[in-house]
Structure formats: structure tokens, C-alpha cells
PDB file of C-alpha atoms in Angstrom:
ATOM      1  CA  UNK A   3      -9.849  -0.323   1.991  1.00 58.00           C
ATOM      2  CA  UNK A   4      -7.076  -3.155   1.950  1.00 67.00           C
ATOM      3  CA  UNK A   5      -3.924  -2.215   3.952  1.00 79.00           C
ATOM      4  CA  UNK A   6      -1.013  -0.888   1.924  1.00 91.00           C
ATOM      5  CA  UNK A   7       1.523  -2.861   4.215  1.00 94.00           C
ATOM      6  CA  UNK A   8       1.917  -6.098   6.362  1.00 94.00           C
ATOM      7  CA  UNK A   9       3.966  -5.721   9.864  1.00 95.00           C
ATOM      8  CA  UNK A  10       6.651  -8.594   9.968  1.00 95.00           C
ATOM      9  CA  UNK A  11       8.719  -7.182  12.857  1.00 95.00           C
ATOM     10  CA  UNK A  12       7.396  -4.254  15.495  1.00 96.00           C
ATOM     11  CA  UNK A  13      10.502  -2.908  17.866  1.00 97.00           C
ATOM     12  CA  UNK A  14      10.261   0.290  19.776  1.00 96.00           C
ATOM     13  CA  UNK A  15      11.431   2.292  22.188  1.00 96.00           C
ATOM     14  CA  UNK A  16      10.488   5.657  23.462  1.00 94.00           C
ATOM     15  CA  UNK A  17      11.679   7.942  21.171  1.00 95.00           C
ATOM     16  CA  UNK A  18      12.325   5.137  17.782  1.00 96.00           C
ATOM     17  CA  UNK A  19      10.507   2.331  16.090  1.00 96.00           C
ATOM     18  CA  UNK A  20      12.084  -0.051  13.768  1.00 97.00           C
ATOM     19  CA  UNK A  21       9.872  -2.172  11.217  1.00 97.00           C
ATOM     20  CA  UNK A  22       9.932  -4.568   8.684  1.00 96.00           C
ATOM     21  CA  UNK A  23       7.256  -4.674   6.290  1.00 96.00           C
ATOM     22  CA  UNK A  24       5.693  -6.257   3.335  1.00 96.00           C
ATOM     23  CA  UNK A  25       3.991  -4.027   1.175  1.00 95.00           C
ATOM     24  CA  UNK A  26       0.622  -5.515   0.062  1.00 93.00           C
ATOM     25  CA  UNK A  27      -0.288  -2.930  -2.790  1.00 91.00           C
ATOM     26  CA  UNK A  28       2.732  -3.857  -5.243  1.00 91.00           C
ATOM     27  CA  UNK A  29       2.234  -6.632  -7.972  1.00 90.00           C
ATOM     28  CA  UNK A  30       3.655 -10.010  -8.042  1.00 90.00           C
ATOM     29  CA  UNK A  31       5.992  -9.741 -10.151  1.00 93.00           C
ATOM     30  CA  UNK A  32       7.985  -6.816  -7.993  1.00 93.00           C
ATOM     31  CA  UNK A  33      10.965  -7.393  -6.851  1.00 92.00           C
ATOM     32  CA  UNK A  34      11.942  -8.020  -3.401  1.00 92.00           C
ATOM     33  CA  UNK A  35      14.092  -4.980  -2.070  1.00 90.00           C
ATOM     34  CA  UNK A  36      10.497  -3.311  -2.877  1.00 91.00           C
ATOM     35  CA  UNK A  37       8.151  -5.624  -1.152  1.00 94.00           C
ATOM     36  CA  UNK A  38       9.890  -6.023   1.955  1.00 96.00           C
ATOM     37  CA  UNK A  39      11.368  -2.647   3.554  1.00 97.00           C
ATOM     38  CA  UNK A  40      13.066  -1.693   7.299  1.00 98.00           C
ATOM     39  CA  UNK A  41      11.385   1.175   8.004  1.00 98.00           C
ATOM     40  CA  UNK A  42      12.727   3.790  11.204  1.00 97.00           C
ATOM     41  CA  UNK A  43      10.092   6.729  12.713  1.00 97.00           C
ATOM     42  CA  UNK A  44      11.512   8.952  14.936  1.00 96.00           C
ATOM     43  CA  UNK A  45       8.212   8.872  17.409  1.00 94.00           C
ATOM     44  CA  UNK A  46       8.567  12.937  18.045  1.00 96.00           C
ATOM     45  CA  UNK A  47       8.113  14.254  14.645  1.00 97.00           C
ATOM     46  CA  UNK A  48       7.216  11.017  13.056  1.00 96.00           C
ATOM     47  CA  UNK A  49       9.182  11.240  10.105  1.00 97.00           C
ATOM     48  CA  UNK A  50       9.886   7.640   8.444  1.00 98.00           C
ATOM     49  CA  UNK A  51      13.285   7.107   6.669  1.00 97.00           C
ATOM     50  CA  UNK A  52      13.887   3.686   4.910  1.00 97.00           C
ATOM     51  CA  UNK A  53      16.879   1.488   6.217  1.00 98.00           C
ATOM     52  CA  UNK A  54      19.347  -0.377   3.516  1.00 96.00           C
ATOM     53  CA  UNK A  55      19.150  -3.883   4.318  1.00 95.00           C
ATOM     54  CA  UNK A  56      22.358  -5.907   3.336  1.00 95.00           C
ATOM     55  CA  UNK A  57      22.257  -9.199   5.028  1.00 95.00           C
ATOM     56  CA  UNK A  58      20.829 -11.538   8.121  1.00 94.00           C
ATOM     57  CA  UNK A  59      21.761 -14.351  10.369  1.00 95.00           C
ATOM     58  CA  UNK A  60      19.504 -16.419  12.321  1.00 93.00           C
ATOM     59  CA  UNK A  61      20.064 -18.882  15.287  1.00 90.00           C
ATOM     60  CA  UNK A  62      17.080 -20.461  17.474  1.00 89.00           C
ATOM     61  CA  UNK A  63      17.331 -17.982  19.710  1.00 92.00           C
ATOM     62  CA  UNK A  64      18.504 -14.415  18.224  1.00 95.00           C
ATOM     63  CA  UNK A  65      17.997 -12.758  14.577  1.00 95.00           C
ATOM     64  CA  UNK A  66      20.764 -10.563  13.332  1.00 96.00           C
ATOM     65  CA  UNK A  67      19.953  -7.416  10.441  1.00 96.00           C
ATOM     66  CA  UNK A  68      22.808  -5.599   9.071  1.00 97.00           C
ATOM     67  CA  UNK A  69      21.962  -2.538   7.857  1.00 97.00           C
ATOM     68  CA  UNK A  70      24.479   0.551   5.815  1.00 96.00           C
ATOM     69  CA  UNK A  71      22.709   2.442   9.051  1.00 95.00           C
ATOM     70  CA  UNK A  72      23.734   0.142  11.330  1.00 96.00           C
ATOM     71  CA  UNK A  73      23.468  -3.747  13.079  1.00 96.00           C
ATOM     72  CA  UNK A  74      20.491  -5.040  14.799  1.00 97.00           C
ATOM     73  CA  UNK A  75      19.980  -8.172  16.903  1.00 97.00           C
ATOM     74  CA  UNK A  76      16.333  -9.586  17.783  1.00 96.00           C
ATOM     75  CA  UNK A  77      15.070 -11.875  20.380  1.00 95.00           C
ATOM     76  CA  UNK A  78      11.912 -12.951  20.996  1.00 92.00           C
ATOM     77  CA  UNK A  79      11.310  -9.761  23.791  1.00 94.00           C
ATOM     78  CA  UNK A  80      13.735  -7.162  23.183  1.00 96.00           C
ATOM     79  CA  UNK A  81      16.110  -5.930  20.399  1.00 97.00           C
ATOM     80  CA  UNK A  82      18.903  -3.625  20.384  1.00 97.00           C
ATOM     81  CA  UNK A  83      19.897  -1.213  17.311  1.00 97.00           C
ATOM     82  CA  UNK A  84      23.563   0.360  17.199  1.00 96.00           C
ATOM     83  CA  UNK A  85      24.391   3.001  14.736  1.00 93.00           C
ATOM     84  CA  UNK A  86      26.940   2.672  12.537  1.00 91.00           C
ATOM     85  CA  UNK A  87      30.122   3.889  13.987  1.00 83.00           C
ATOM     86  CA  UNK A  88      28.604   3.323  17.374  1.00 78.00           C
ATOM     87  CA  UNK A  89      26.516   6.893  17.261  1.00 83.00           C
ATOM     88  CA  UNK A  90      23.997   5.486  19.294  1.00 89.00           C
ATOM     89  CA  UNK A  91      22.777   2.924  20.981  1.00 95.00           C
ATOM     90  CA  UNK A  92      18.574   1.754  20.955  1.00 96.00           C
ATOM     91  CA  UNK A  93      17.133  -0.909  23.151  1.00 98.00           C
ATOM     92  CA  UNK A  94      13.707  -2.006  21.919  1.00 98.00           C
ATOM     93  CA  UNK A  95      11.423  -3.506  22.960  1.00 96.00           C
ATOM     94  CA  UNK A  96      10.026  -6.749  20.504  1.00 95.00           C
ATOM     95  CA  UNK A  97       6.143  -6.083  20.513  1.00 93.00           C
ATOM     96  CA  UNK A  98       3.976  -9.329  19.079  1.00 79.00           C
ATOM     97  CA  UNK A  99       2.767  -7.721  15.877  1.00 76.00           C
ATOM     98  CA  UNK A 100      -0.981  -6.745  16.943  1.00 69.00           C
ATOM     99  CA  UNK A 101      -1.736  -3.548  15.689  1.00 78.00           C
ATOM    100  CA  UNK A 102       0.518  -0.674  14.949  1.00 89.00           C
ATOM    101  CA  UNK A 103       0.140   2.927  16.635  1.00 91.00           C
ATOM    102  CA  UNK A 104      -1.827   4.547  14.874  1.00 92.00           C
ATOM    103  CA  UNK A 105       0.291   7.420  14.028  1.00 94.00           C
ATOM    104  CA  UNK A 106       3.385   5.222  13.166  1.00 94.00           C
ATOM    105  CA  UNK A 107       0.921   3.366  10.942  1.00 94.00           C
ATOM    106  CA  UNK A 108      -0.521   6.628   9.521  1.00 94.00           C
ATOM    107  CA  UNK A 109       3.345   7.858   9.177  1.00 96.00           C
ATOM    108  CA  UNK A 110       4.345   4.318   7.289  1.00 96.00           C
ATOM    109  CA  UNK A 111       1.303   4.876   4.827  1.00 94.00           C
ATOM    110  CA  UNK A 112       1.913   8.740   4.079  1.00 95.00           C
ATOM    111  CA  UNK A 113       5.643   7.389   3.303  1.00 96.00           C
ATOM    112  CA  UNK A 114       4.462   4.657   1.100  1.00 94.00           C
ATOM    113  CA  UNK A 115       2.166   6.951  -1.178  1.00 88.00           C
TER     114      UNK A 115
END
């Protein structure tokens, strides 16, 4: 069976992982804000909630995502998420996309169908 989703980005920490995707099971044609999605699963109850991506900087060294849930910044190790308002602050780790866990993949795919 052909995988529902691509990983483009793979940051977690112990208790969050942040993803960006690109779904492989839409058509051509679909628009953008549905092929590519920032994902967040909590890693205790796995629940995926999608994140509302308004813009991005990039520099050689450091990617920026700003998000209505918050900002985060990307190198190539380590990122670091902070919730709007300043609720909370995440630092990730940047993992090489390999292969996902399985239950965060298994989460992403329940979410997706």
C-alpha cells in the first residue's frame, strides 16, 4: 500500500513532535494548504492537531515557521517551538527524516483518513 504522507521535517522532544508533511494520496490539482500540513502529536495520548501555517524565512543556517499557534526556528540539529503568548517553550530535537515512530506515523494516518 503507497504511503498516505511524505515527512519533510521530523522535530521532537519527549513529550511533542512537530511535522511537516506532504500528503501523497491527494490529486494534482489540490491546492497547497492541503498538500503540505504542520502537524503536532502530543507523544502521551497521541492525539494529532493541525498547525496554521502563515509564513517562513530562511537563511543558510536557520529556518523560521510562523504559525497562529506559535513561532518556530530550525537548524540543522535542534529546533525550538514557543507558544503563542509565550505558554510554553519546546526544544526539539531535528531528526534526519528516516522513518517515523511508528505510533506517530500510525497517529498522522488515522488523522489523515
Amino acid at each position: 500500500m503507497k504511503p498516505v504522507f511524505k515527512t519533510l521535517y521530523y522535530l521532537e522532544n519527549g513529550t511533542l513532535s512537530i511535522l511537516e508533511i506532504k500528503r501523497t494520496d491527494l490529486s494534482e490539482d489540490a491546492d497547497r494548504s492541503e498538500v503540505y500540513k504542520w502537524l503536532q502529536v502530543d507523544k502521551f495520548s497521541f492525539e494529532v492537531s493541525a498547525m496554521s501555517f502563515r509564513s517562513m524565512d530562511s537563511s543558510d543556517n536557520v529556518e523560521e515557521r510562523f504559525f497562529d499557534q506559535g513561532y518556530l526556528k530550525i537548524n540543522r540539529d535542534q529546533g525550538t517551538f514557543i507558544e503563542k503568548f509565550n505558554s510554553g517553550l519546546h526544544n526539539l530535537k531535528n531528526h534526519a527524516v528516516t522513518e517515523l515512530p511508528l505510533e506517530v506515523q500510525g497517529a498522522i494516518e488515522a488523522y489523515l483518513n
